[in-house]
């Protein structure tokens, strides 16, 4: 029996609520996706920052995990911390929020029949008490994900190169060029997962050719397309990993 991954749209705009059950001995890398997650792992509340490289599997002991994955650029306002401070890191929520509050929230999730729904409640209630995410950066993420260039996107939102880079660091954890690469790779993976041949997926995702996609896969994921999909096959679900 393989990994069992399920996700649904959240009440929080753009977010996804997910659960993952991993049998003992099953491991897989976590690839960059431009997002940040609030996680429930082994009775702890953790935050997964934005990745610039594949995250090594956390182990092969198996288990059940839950999380809420925030849309690119939305987590900093909710968490109260710039995304670049969490880049390529997994940190305890208690390192970001008051320990007493996190203790109460931990008890709440631990006692919930549906930990994923409890995580969603935390995020929704927190969002109601914080300022909205940077609307310009939401637009930047959407435009880059549609395949627009960084220059076109900057002009569209009325930002110069330096200002766009600075605000991108806060919102996404890295500059717009890196975000564009990450989102393009995810588009290619989604196409391959749906059965599109590698060469066609590369072009549709915005790569120059299949060799370009292969280089991006190696640089950002540390593997090849064939190596990544492996025995699961391209059509298998792609869980976010246990972070």
mmCIF file of N, CA and C in Angstrom, residues 42 59 176 200 202 216 218 229:
data_model
loop_
_atom_site.group_PDB
_atom_site.id
_atom_site.type_symbol
_atom_site.label_atom_id
_atom_site.label_comp_id
_atom_site.label_asym_id
_atom_site.label_seq_id
_atom_site.Cartn_x
_atom_site.Cartn_y
_atom_site.Cartn_z
ATOM 1 N N UNK A 42 3.698 14.547 14.371
ATOM 2 C CA UNK A 42 4.133 13.927 15.628
ATOM 3 C C UNK A 42 3.735 14.758 16.844
ATOM 4 N N UNK A 59 12.195 10.775 6.992
ATOM 5 C CA UNK A 59 12.404 9.468 7.590
ATOM 6 C C UNK A 59 11.505 8.431 6.960
ATOM 7 N N UNK A 176 11.779 37.243 -7.583
ATOM 8 C CA UNK A 176 10.780 36.823 -8.560
ATOM 9 C C UNK A 176 11.307 35.846 -9.603
ATOM 10 N N UNK A 200 6.838 17.684 -24.544
ATOM 11 C CA UNK A 200 5.674 18.551 -24.702
ATOM 12 C C UNK A 200 5.395 19.316 -23.413
ATOM 13 N N UNK A 202 7.534 20.233 -21.204
ATOM 14 C CA UNK A 202 8.543 21.279 -21.072
ATOM 15 C C UNK A 202 8.120 22.532 -21.821
ATOM 16 N N UNK A 216 16.391 22.251 -14.943
ATOM 17 C CA UNK A 216 15.620 22.821 -13.835
ATOM 18 C C UNK A 216 15.268 21.747 -12.808
ATOM 19 N N UNK A 218 16.959 19.067 -12.178
ATOM 20 C CA UNK A 218 18.191 18.727 -11.458
ATOM 21 C C UNK A 218 18.547 19.816 -10.437
ATOM 22 N N UNK A 229 9.455 10.458 -10.430
ATOM 23 C CA UNK A 229 8.193 9.742 -10.495
ATOM 24 C C UNK A 229 8.379 8.258 -10.201
#
